[in-house]
Amino acid sequence: MVKSTITRINLKTPEPSMNPASPTSGPKSSSSWRILDYLKISSSPKQSVSPSNTSLNLKEQAEKAKSVCKCSCCGTVLTFPENTHKFCCPHCHTTNLLHLDLTADPPVHLLSYNYVNRLVDQALHSEKKIENSHELHERLKPLSDYLFQAFGSMACLNESFKLKRKSRRPHYSTANLDYDDVRKIFDLLTSLPSRRPLYYALSGACHCLKRLPLNLCDDPRNLSWVMVLFEIPFLSKALTNNDKRSQHRPGSMVEVPEIQALCYEILKRVLGIFSQAESTLTGNYVASWFSKRSHVDFMAKVELINLYITFHLKKYFYFANNPELARRSSSGGGLENTHRRNSSIPTPPPQQDESHLVKPTIKEARSNSVPHVQDDEYFQYSYLKDEVEGMDTLAPPVSLQQLTSGPLSPRSRGSKKKKHDAKIRVHQYSSNYHLRTASGALSIFVKANYIRYGENKLQAHAFYNSLVDYVNIKLDYDAWSSRRKSSRQDVGTEPALQTVIDYIHGSNHVPFTESPSTTFYFCQYPFLITLGGKIAILEYEARRQMERKAEEAFINSLDRRVTLDVYFRVRVRRDYIVQDSLRCIQLNPNNLKKSLRVQFINEPGVDAGGLKKEWFLLLTRALFSPHAGMLSYVEDSNFLWFNVVPVDNFEMYYLFGAILGLAIYNSTILDLKFPITMYKILLGLPIGLADYQEIFPMSARNLFRLRDYSAEEIESLDLTFEVTFSDPFGTRYTKDLIPGGSNLVVDGDNRELYIDKYARFFLWDGMSKQLAAFKGGFSNVVDGNAFSLFSPEEIQLLLCGSEESKFDVDVLQSVTNYSGWASKEEATESSTVKWFWEYVSGLTYKQQKKLLLFITGSDRVPATGIQNLTLKISRLKTAGGDSDRLPVAHTCFNELALYDYISKKKLAEKLDKAVNMSAGTLKSSLGLKGAARTLSSSASALTPYKQPDFSAYLNDRSESKNKNFTYFMVGSMGLLSAAGAKSTVEAFLSSMSASADVLAMAKVEVKLGAIPEGNNVIVKWQGKPVFIRHRTPDEIAEAESVDVQSLRDPETDDVRVKKPEWLVMLGICTHLGCVPIGEAGDYGGWFCPCHGSHYDISGRIRKGPAPLNLEIPQYEFTDDSTLLIG
């Protein structure tokens, strides 16, 4: 047995890439970018020999010299003596051969359906009738022996099933294999009256797969036999039918445990070989071969590999939910010993019928005359669920049918953590070579999917594995990304400050790991992680970096005696929103990863989410305007693309990139209409002719017609290697596609180069500086490893949300939360809620989007689907069970507050009025799909009013107070030890956001005796501000004297208060959910500076865009001096 070293070579992702190479060279040449653009070619790994000790004599050197090589199946790095010709891997038990000639003549007749069918006819179709099973086996013995020898011969398999026998050169376009012939052979074998021929064929294949040459992946032609074995049609049966095995007899021979065990062994080793070829030139050929398969075949292979990953991952799922089982396995040295010790794992049931499979002895197996006995690994994994169910002390395992909901699904969100919610941890699967090889094999199909076109191309979700949602993916990400921590520090972080922060987090040392290349992480193969999991990682990384920046700001404030600010604050003027935004971003390059807060100058509002949404909306609208000249609208594709006209102001493109990064970082959906090419550029992926065809379909169609022209026709066009274009003002520009292009005529020999250069100019070369500035702005905000996990399609969903053809109202209804009712059941049974969902179901798609825009501030659903939309419906009780007031939407909280209405018709009328009054729709002149929100927020759109002086309402910012704060912080820091500093910072950070129990608090008690007459008090109830005003007699008289018929939302003062002197209401503007300020505005009540809404001393809307009065919460007076809210 060969000694295994610590390390294993993983060919997929040796290091997480922080800054993918940008495609500075643009698309590849015409022939290469169809395939080779997506197939990264790397040379095969070479054998390395460890240096010998020069002090030893030659004989000792020969005895002690060791070679190092990687197993051809599992990839484990092994050492072996130099003078040997083979060695065995202790992990996968593969015999690795140093030399094997696959070009030798096959020892038996080549395999084909016709030949095997002829042998079957000779065995069964004779004049003599078969009397018993012994005679049947004797008749089939020549067939069985032939199948074992043929499938056990690598040379025979490699030369069989050829479409063109004379073809000796590998081709990207085809594997030169007749897959139908392979499937017909196995269909024939499964229809025979005995299982023995099928068993012998599969056993021969297993025997062949256990002896592999080290140079197997050097030549693509060497893998033809592996492609043949991967085409066995019932390999998946080994992974799906084991739960039924103990319940009833097998229905067909492919359900027999011994047959399934052989199928498992074949699949395991085939995937191992594919994984070793993945990063080589041979792997590129294999990817190209699979890309040519039909949609059904390609999808079936992807599902098969994912099923194999699930088969192995569910073992750790059982361990995570049954700790006793995990302890048994670890204490006994692994699952194998668990299988031997516990009788609860059944052995394969004996076969009682006449076609019982004979188990050959080891001596017979070594003689290669009959198949050898397979390993028991498959049975250990297959019957693990039976062992769990047989252990009285353990809870029954969660059925895998329950995995469709997943821990990231809405059904699991918001619910209490159950016993079976335990996560699979990294240490459980990190050394499992099965997961590593299967993931490596599946990456070949991901590569193949990139070069498939049209409807045959699978969506990213086709590669997701739902069981990965049960992995502790955040720990997996931390372990994966920490491998390059020592080689990179956060930009803008001082080394000394970084040391302090690392100490606070306990991360100032590099944790011991076995070796970077030995471990398997799911983040190495992100195509397995669902979009919900990737978003969770991105939010986790963003939150961690925001907290890190807050800590830096705190520590800097102590050291430098500066004011603490844990937010990235953007202060802009509405009329100069682009210039001011650019200035804020350029002056704060190290603060972009803080939590974003927006303030419009001369509008001292509080950003509770509404201002941030409006800032993104107004800024992107200004950047995308045709007058900005940054982007051009392509009518043929309805896309926006970068303007090829020369510009000097590259800062605008930098701002555009930074805005997209901030939107991702702050979980904000934008209304964008860009092709997938833009997201490829952000990820550093290659772009090519397919991208040009997506953006400029008409131009691409005409350009590609040059390939159909004869040389004479092309010359008659008089084309040269130059391009002419014009700007919106009619100015024409001419550029050479290559140096001296104006003097080079396009002919039949260089037309592919012309097509390549022409498309390349409008994709990259013509605006390379603009794209570089755009990508630089984006990378300055989003530069973590988390972003590299996404595909271009997923980034598009993340930024733009999902454009569904129609909302699934049933799903949205199932995930909606309710407030104001005793329970969710009571809420769903109430007439108001029933009428609301009936109203939503009856809307058109366009109307549904307007309603969603009214409630959430965006007409797009989240990237992960409408099931992950956080929606809340609150009940506003009214006397008599009817109200004339309009519903209220709080966009910051995705909340819709409904009054009780007497009929469904009245509710629909009020909703229609509220939706249409709050915002209109604007059809974009750029042809963007969907409706964009028109905010009544600009000064010109409002009723003219005199801007009041708000200095009296602002906090006192005197110099003495600032000094006192600074002296206190500096003095307290001098008294703290290192451990004390850690606890202080953690306490400070936790105080920045409300705790869970505060947010969930149902009732708040307020002592009224502490509130003087004529003063306001703000308290927090259920995470929302509540205004309490102790009104004076003059204020009461003023509120009662108003003519309510002239009000937008008619409501008398006595309806809004229970005691005239006490006014209690929610401090949330009914326009976009901002927080108004008190004792301000034109009516002496409250003023929302965000959009100019004025409320009187009774909280009624008097002027501005807000449609409704400030909402009155549920409250009561328990006595004369105590108020209970809730």
JSON list of C-alpha atoms in Angstrom, two decimals, residues 276-433:
[
{"chain": "A", "resi": 276, "resn": "GLN", "atom": "CA", "xyz": [-9.19, 15.06, -13.23]},
{"chain": "A", "resi": 277, "resn": "ALA", "atom": "CA", "xyz": [-9.63, 16.07, -16.88]},
{"chain": "A", "resi": 278, "resn": "GLU", "atom": "CA", "xyz": [-11.64, 19.21, -16.09]},
{"chain": "A", "resi": 279, "resn": "SER", "atom": "CA", "xyz": [-8.80, 21.75, -16.14]},
{"chain": "A", "resi": 280, "resn": "THR", "atom": "CA", "xyz": [-6.83, 20.15, -18.96]},
{"chain": "A", "resi": 281, "resn": "LEU", "atom": "CA", "xyz": [-7.08, 20.43, -22.72]},
{"chain": "A", "resi": 282, "resn": "THR", "atom": "CA", "xyz": [-8.83, 17.06, -22.73]},
{"chain": "A", "resi": 283, "resn": "GLY", "atom": "CA", "xyz": [-11.50, 18.52, -20.44]},
{"chain": "A", "resi": 284, "resn": "ASN", "atom": "CA", "xyz": [-12.14, 21.21, -23.04]},
{"chain": "A", "resi": 285, "resn": "TYR", "atom": "CA", "xyz": [-12.84, 18.54, -25.64]},
{"chain": "A", "resi": 286, "resn": "VAL", "atom": "CA", "xyz": [-15.17, 16.71, -23.25]},
{"chain": "A", "resi": 287, "resn": "ALA", "atom": "CA", "xyz": [-17.05, 19.94, -22.52]},
{"chain": "A", "resi": 288, "resn": "SER", "atom": "CA", "xyz": [-17.44, 20.60, -26.24]},
{"chain": "A", "resi": 289, "resn": "TRP", "atom": "CA", "xyz": [-18.73, 17.06, -26.82]},
{"chain": "A", "resi": 290, "resn": "PHE", "atom": "CA", "xyz": [-21.38, 17.41, -24.13]},
{"chain": "A", "resi": 291, "resn": "SER", "atom": "CA", "xyz": [-22.38, 20.83, -25.43]},
{"chain": "A", "resi": 292, "resn": "LYS", "atom": "CA", "xyz": [-23.51, 19.18, -28.68]},
{"chain": "A", "resi": 293, "resn": "ARG", "atom": "CA", "xyz": [-25.91, 16.83, -26.91]},
{"chain": "A", "resi": 294, "resn": "SER", "atom": "CA", "xyz": [-29.65, 17.38, -27.06]},
{"chain": "A", "resi": 295, "resn": "HIS", "atom": "CA", "xyz": [-31.39, 19.40, -24.36]},
{"chain": "A", "resi": 296, "resn": "VAL", "atom": "CA", "xyz": [-32.93, 16.28, -22.82]},
{"chain": "A", "resi": 297, "resn": "ASP", "atom": "CA", "xyz": [-29.66, 14.33, -22.72]},
{"chain": "A", "resi": 298, "resn": "PHE", "atom": "CA", "xyz": [-27.66, 17.26, -21.41]},
{"chain": "A", "resi": 299, "resn": "MET", "atom": "CA", "xyz": [-30.19, 17.98, -18.66]},
{"chain": "A", "resi": 300, "resn": "ALA", "atom": "CA", "xyz": [-30.28, 14.29, -17.69]},
{"chain": "A", "resi": 301, "resn": "LYS", "atom": "CA", "xyz": [-26.51, 14.23, -17.18]},
{"chain": "A", "resi": 302, "resn": "VAL", "atom": "CA", "xyz": [-26.59, 17.37, -15.05]},
{"chain": "A", "resi": 303, "resn": "GLU", "atom": "CA", "xyz": [-29.36, 15.92, -12.89]},
{"chain": "A", "resi": 304, "resn": "LEU", "atom": "CA", "xyz": [-27.47, 12.63, -12.55]},
{"chain": "A", "resi": 305, "resn": "ILE", "atom": "CA", "xyz": [-24.36, 14.31, -11.18]},
{"chain": "A", "resi": 306, "resn": "ASN", "atom": "CA", "xyz": [-26.42, 16.50, -8.86]},
{"chain": "A", "resi": 307, "resn": "LEU", "atom": "CA", "xyz": [-28.21, 13.39, -7.65]},
{"chain": "A", "resi": 308, "resn": "TYR", "atom": "CA", "xyz": [-24.85, 11.81, -6.86]},
{"chain": "A", "resi": 309, "resn": "ILE", "atom": "CA", "xyz": [-23.85, 14.91, -4.87]},
{"chain": "A", "resi": 310, "resn": "THR", "atom": "CA", "xyz": [-27.15, 14.74, -2.96]},
{"chain": "A", "resi": 311, "resn": "PHE", "atom": "CA", "xyz": [-26.57, 11.02, -2.30]},
{"chain": "A", "resi": 312, "resn": "HIS", "atom": "CA", "xyz": [-23.33, 11.80, -0.46]},
{"chain": "A", "resi": 313, "resn": "LEU", "atom": "CA", "xyz": [-24.40, 15.08, 1.10]},
{"chain": "A", "resi": 314, "resn": "LYS", "atom": "CA", "xyz": [-27.50, 13.60, 2.72]},
{"chain": "A", "resi": 315, "resn": "LYS", "atom": "CA", "xyz": [-25.23, 11.47, 4.91]},
{"chain": "A", "resi": 316, "resn": "TYR", "atom": "CA", "xyz": [-23.99, 14.65, 6.57]},
{"chain": "A", "resi": 317, "resn": "PHE", "atom": "CA", "xyz": [-27.54, 15.94, 6.65]},
{"chain": "A", "resi": 318, "resn": "TYR", "atom": "CA", "xyz": [-28.47, 12.91, 8.75]},
{"chain": "A", "resi": 319, "resn": "PHE", "atom": "CA", "xyz": [-25.39, 13.43, 10.93]},
{"chain": "A", "resi": 320, "resn": "ALA", "atom": "CA", "xyz": [-26.26, 17.10, 11.50]},
{"chain": "A", "resi": 321, "resn": "ASN", "atom": "CA", "xyz": [-29.79, 16.24, 12.62]},
{"chain": "A", "resi": 322, "resn": "ASN", "atom": "CA", "xyz": [-28.76, 13.14, 14.59]},
{"chain": "A", "resi": 323, "resn": "PRO", "atom": "CA", "xyz": [-25.64, 13.98, 16.63]},
{"chain": "A", "resi": 324, "resn": "GLU", "atom": "CA", "xyz": [-25.58, 10.54, 18.25]},
{"chain": "A", "resi": 325, "resn": "LEU", "atom": "CA", "xyz": [-25.11, 8.93, 14.88]},
{"chain": "A", "resi": 326, "resn": "ALA", "atom": "CA", "xyz": [-22.26, 11.31, 14.07]},
{"chain": "A", "resi": 327, "resn": "ARG", "atom": "CA", "xyz": [-20.57, 10.49, 17.40]},
{"chain": "A", "resi": 328, "resn": "ARG", "atom": "CA", "xyz": [-20.83, 6.78, 16.70]},
{"chain": "A", "resi": 329, "resn": "SER", "atom": "CA", "xyz": [-19.25, 7.20, 13.31]},
{"chain": "A", "resi": 330, "resn": "SER", "atom": "CA", "xyz": [-16.40, 9.42, 14.53]},
{"chain": "A", "resi": 331, "resn": "SER", "atom": "CA", "xyz": [-15.61, 7.30, 17.59]},
{"chain": "A", "resi": 332, "resn": "GLY", "atom": "CA", "xyz": [-15.56, 4.12, 15.57]},
{"chain": "A", "resi": 333, "resn": "GLY", "atom": "CA", "xyz": [-13.29, 5.41, 12.87]},
{"chain": "A", "resi": 334, "resn": "GLY", "atom": "CA", "xyz": [-15.82, 6.22, 10.22]},
{"chain": "A", "resi": 335, "resn": "LEU", "atom": "CA", "xyz": [-18.98, 5.05, 8.62]},
{"chain": "A", "resi": 336, "resn": "GLU", "atom": "CA", "xyz": [-17.44, 1.75, 7.66]},
{"chain": "A", "resi": 337, "resn": "ASN", "atom": "CA", "xyz": [-17.05, 0.65, 11.26]},
{"chain": "A", "resi": 338, "resn": "THR", "atom": "CA", "xyz": [-20.53, 1.91, 12.01]},
{"chain": "A", "resi": 339, "resn": "HIS", "atom": "CA", "xyz": [-21.79, -0.40, 9.32]},
{"chain": "A", "resi": 340, "resn": "ARG", "atom": "CA", "xyz": [-19.91, -3.36, 10.75]},
{"chain": "A", "resi": 341, "resn": "ARG", "atom": "CA", "xyz": [-20.90, -2.76, 14.35]},
{"chain": "A", "resi": 342, "resn": "ASN", "atom": "CA", "xyz": [-24.58, -2.06, 13.93]},
{"chain": "A", "resi": 343, "resn": "SER", "atom": "CA", "xyz": [-26.90, -4.71, 12.74]},
{"chain": "A", "resi": 344, "resn": "SER", "atom": "CA", "xyz": [-29.49, -2.09, 11.88]},
{"chain": "A", "resi": 345, "resn": "ILE", "atom": "CA", "xyz": [-27.87, -1.65, 8.48]},
{"chain": "A", "resi": 346, "resn": "PRO", "atom": "CA", "xyz": [-29.15, -4.65, 6.55]},
{"chain": "A", "resi": 347, "resn": "THR", "atom": "CA", "xyz": [-26.95, -6.62, 4.25]},
{"chain": "A", "resi": 348, "resn": "PRO", "atom": "CA", "xyz": [-28.11, -7.08, 0.68]},
{"chain": "A", "resi": 349, "resn": "PRO", "atom": "CA", "xyz": [-31.13, -9.36, 0.78]},
{"chain": "A", "resi": 350, "resn": "PRO", "atom": "CA", "xyz": [-30.45, -12.87, -0.57]},
{"chain": "A", "resi": 351, "resn": "GLN", "atom": "CA", "xyz": [-32.00, -13.75, -3.89]},
{"chain": "A", "resi": 352, "resn": "GLN", "atom": "CA", "xyz": [-34.21, -16.81, -3.86]},
{"chain": "A", "resi": 353, "resn": "ASP", "atom": "CA", "xyz": [-35.01, -17.07, -7.52]},
{"chain": "A", "resi": 354, "resn": "GLU", "atom": "CA", "xyz": [-33.24, -19.28, -10.02]},
{"chain": "A", "resi": 355, "resn": "SER", "atom": "CA", "xyz": [-31.16, -16.48, -11.46]},
{"chain": "A", "resi": 356, "resn": "HIS", "atom": "CA", "xyz": [-29.30, -15.82, -8.23]},
{"chain": "A", "resi": 357, "resn": "LEU", "atom": "CA", "xyz": [-26.00, -14.01, -8.84]},
{"chain": "A", "resi": 358, "resn": "VAL", "atom": "CA", "xyz": [-23.05, -16.23, -7.92]},
{"chain": "A", "resi": 359, "resn": "LYS", "atom": "CA", "xyz": [-20.48, -14.50, -5.73]},
{"chain": "A", "resi": 360, "resn": "PRO", "atom": "CA", "xyz": [-17.03, -15.54, -7.00]},
{"chain": "A", "resi": 361, "resn": "THR", "atom": "CA", "xyz": [-14.12, -16.06, -4.65]},
{"chain": "A", "resi": 362, "resn": "ILE", "atom": "CA", "xyz": [-11.12, -13.77, -4.52]},
{"chain": "A", "resi": 363, "resn": "LYS", "atom": "CA", "xyz": [-9.07, -16.36, -6.38]},
{"chain": "A", "resi": 364, "resn": "GLU", "atom": "CA", "xyz": [-11.66, -16.51, -9.16]},
{"chain": "A", "resi": 365, "resn": "ALA", "atom": "CA", "xyz": [-11.85, -12.75, -9.31]},
{"chain": "A", "resi": 366, "resn": "ARG", "atom": "CA", "xyz": [-8.10, -12.45, -9.69]},
{"chain": "A", "resi": 367, "resn": "SER", "atom": "CA", "xyz": [-8.17, -14.89, -12.55]},
{"chain": "A", "resi": 368, "resn": "ASN", "atom": "CA", "xyz": [-10.43, -12.40, -14.41]},
{"chain": "A", "resi": 369, "resn": "SER", "atom": "CA", "xyz": [-12.68, -15.27, -15.43]},
{"chain": "A", "resi": 370, "resn": "VAL", "atom": "CA", "xyz": [-15.63, -13.93, -13.44]},
{"chain": "A", "resi": 371, "resn": "PRO", "atom": "CA", "xyz": [-16.42, -10.59, -11.88]},
{"chain": "A", "resi": 372, "resn": "HIS", "atom": "CA", "xyz": [-14.96, -9.69, -8.51]},
{"chain": "A", "resi": 373, "resn": "VAL", "atom": "CA", "xyz": [-17.09, -8.71, -5.54]},
{"chain": "A", "resi": 374, "resn": "GLN", "atom": "CA", "xyz": [-17.79, -5.00, -5.29]},
{"chain": "A", "resi": 375, "resn": "ASP", "atom": "CA", "xyz": [-16.89, -2.89, -2.24]},
{"chain": "A", "resi": 376, "resn": "ASP", "atom": "CA", "xyz": [-19.45, -2.37, 0.50]},
{"chain": "A", "resi": 377, "resn": "GLU", "atom": "CA", "xyz": [-19.23, 1.44, 0.42]},
{"chain": "A", "resi": 378, "resn": "TYR", "atom": "CA", "xyz": [-22.48, 1.73, -1.46]},
{"chain": "A", "resi": 379, "resn": "PHE", "atom": "CA", "xyz": [-24.44, -0.32, 1.08]},
{"chain": "A", "resi": 380, "resn": "GLN", "atom": "CA", "xyz": [-23.01, 1.71, 3.95]},
{"chain": "A", "resi": 381, "resn": "TYR", "atom": "CA", "xyz": [-24.38, 4.92, 2.43]},
{"chain": "A", "resi": 382, "resn": "SER", "atom": "CA", "xyz": [-27.59, 3.42, 1.11]},
{"chain": "A", "resi": 383, "resn": "TYR", "atom": "CA", "xyz": [-28.76, 1.98, 4.41]},
{"chain": "A", "resi": 384, "resn": "LEU", "atom": "CA", "xyz": [-27.74, 4.88, 6.60]},
{"chain": "A", "resi": 385, "resn": "LYS", "atom": "CA", "xyz": [-31.35, 6.05, 6.74]},
{"chain": "A", "resi": 386, "resn": "ASP", "atom": "CA", "xyz": [-32.39, 2.57, 7.88]},
{"chain": "A", "resi": 387, "resn": "GLU", "atom": "CA", "xyz": [-29.84, 2.76, 10.69]},
{"chain": "A", "resi": 388, "resn": "VAL", "atom": "CA", "xyz": [-31.18, 6.14, 11.80]},
{"chain": "A", "resi": 389, "resn": "GLU", "atom": "CA", "xyz": [-34.72, 4.82, 11.89]},
{"chain": "A", "resi": 390, "resn": "GLY", "atom": "CA", "xyz": [-33.58, 1.75, 13.81]},
{"chain": "A", "resi": 391, "resn": "MET", "atom": "CA", "xyz": [-31.98, 3.72, 16.62]},
{"chain": "A", "resi": 392, "resn": "ASP", "atom": "CA", "xyz": [-34.49, 4.34, 19.40]},
{"chain": "A", "resi": 393, "resn": "THR", "atom": "CA", "xyz": [-32.56, 7.23, 20.88]},
{"chain": "A", "resi": 394, "resn": "LEU", "atom": "CA", "xyz": [-32.61, 9.23, 17.68]},
{"chain": "A", "resi": 395, "resn": "ALA", "atom": "CA", "xyz": [-35.32, 11.18, 15.99]},
{"chain": "A", "resi": 396, "resn": "PRO", "atom": "CA", "xyz": [-36.36, 9.95, 12.56]},
{"chain": "A", "resi": 397, "resn": "PRO", "atom": "CA", "xyz": [-34.53, 11.68, 9.74]},
{"chain": "A", "resi": 398, "resn": "VAL", "atom": "CA", "xyz": [-36.12, 14.40, 7.72]},
{"chain": "A", "resi": 399, "resn": "SER", "atom": "CA", "xyz": [-37.47, 13.04, 4.47]},
{"chain": "A", "resi": 400, "resn": "LEU", "atom": "CA", "xyz": [-35.61, 14.28, 1.43]},
{"chain": "A", "resi": 401, "resn": "GLN", "atom": "CA", "xyz": [-38.96, 15.15, -0.09]},
{"chain": "A", "resi": 402, "resn": "GLN", "atom": "CA", "xyz": [-39.09, 17.95, 2.49]},
{"chain": "A", "resi": 403, "resn": "LEU", "atom": "CA", "xyz": [-35.94, 19.48, 1.07]},
{"chain": "A", "resi": 404, "resn": "THR", "atom": "CA", "xyz": [-37.83, 21.20, -1.71]},
{"chain": "A", "resi": 405, "resn": "SER", "atom": "CA", "xyz": [-38.86, 23.94, 0.67]},
{"chain": "A", "resi": 406, "resn": "GLY", "atom": "CA", "xyz": [-35.30, 24.50, 1.89]},
{"chain": "A", "resi": 407, "resn": "PRO", "atom": "CA", "xyz": [-34.18, 26.61, 4.82]},
{"chain": "A", "resi": 408, "resn": "LEU", "atom": "CA", "xyz": [-34.04, 29.67, 2.57]},
{"chain": "A", "resi": 409, "resn": "SER", "atom": "CA", "xyz": [-37.63, 29.27, 1.46]},
{"chain": "A", "resi": 410, "resn": "PRO", "atom": "CA", "xyz": [-40.38, 31.50, 2.83]},
{"chain": "A", "resi": 411, "resn": "ARG", "atom": "CA", "xyz": [-41.96, 28.62, 4.71]},
{"chain": "A", "resi": 412, "resn": "SER", "atom": "CA", "xyz": [-38.89, 28.31, 6.87]},
{"chain": "A", "resi": 413, "resn": "ARG", "atom": "CA", "xyz": [-38.31, 32.02, 7.31]},
{"chain": "A", "resi": 414, "resn": "GLY", "atom": "CA", "xyz": [-39.73, 33.62, 10.35]},
{"chain": "A", "resi": 415, "resn": "SER", "atom": "CA", "xyz": [-40.50, 30.31, 12.03]},
{"chain": "A", "resi": 416, "resn": "LYS", "atom": "CA", "xyz": [-38.87, 29.11, 15.18]},
{"chain": "A", "resi": 417, "resn": "LYS", "atom": "CA", "xyz": [-35.81, 26.95, 14.77]},
{"chain": "A", "resi": 418, "resn": "LYS", "atom": "CA", "xyz": [-36.80, 23.33, 14.77]},
{"chain": "A", "resi": 419, "resn": "LYS", "atom": "CA", "xyz": [-34.83, 20.29, 15.69]},
{"chain": "A", "resi": 420, "resn": "HIS", "atom": "CA", "xyz": [-34.18, 19.35, 12.09]},
{"chain": "A", "resi": 421, "resn": "ASP", "atom": "CA", "xyz": [-32.86, 22.79, 11.13]},
{"chain": "A", "resi": 422, "resn": "ALA", "atom": "CA", "xyz": [-29.29, 21.86, 12.06]},
{"chain": "A", "resi": 423, "resn": "LYS", "atom": "CA", "xyz": [-26.76, 22.92, 9.44]},
{"chain": "A", "resi": 424, "resn": "ILE", "atom": "CA", "xyz": [-24.16, 20.71, 7.82]},
{"chain": "A", "resi": 425, "resn": "ARG", "atom": "CA", "xyz": [-20.74, 21.99, 8.91]},
{"chain": "A", "resi": 426, "resn": "VAL", "atom": "CA", "xyz": [-17.57, 22.36, 6.89]},
{"chain": "A", "resi": 427, "resn": "HIS", "atom": "CA", "xyz": [-15.52, 19.85, 8.85]},
{"chain": "A", "resi": 428, "resn": "GLN", "atom": "CA", "xyz": [-18.00, 17.11, 8.03]},
{"chain": "A", "resi": 429, "resn": "TYR", "atom": "CA", "xyz": [-17.61, 17.24, 4.26]},
{"chain": "A", "resi": 430, "resn": "SER", "atom": "CA", "xyz": [-14.39, 19.15, 3.59]},
{"chain": "A", "resi": 431, "resn": "SER", "atom": "CA", "xyz": [-12.31, 15.99, 3.10]},
{"chain": "A", "resi": 432, "resn": "ASN", "atom": "CA", "xyz": [-14.91, 14.04, 1.10]},
{"chain": "A", "resi": 433, "resn": "TYR", "atom": "CA", "xyz": [-13.39, 13.31, -2.29]}
]
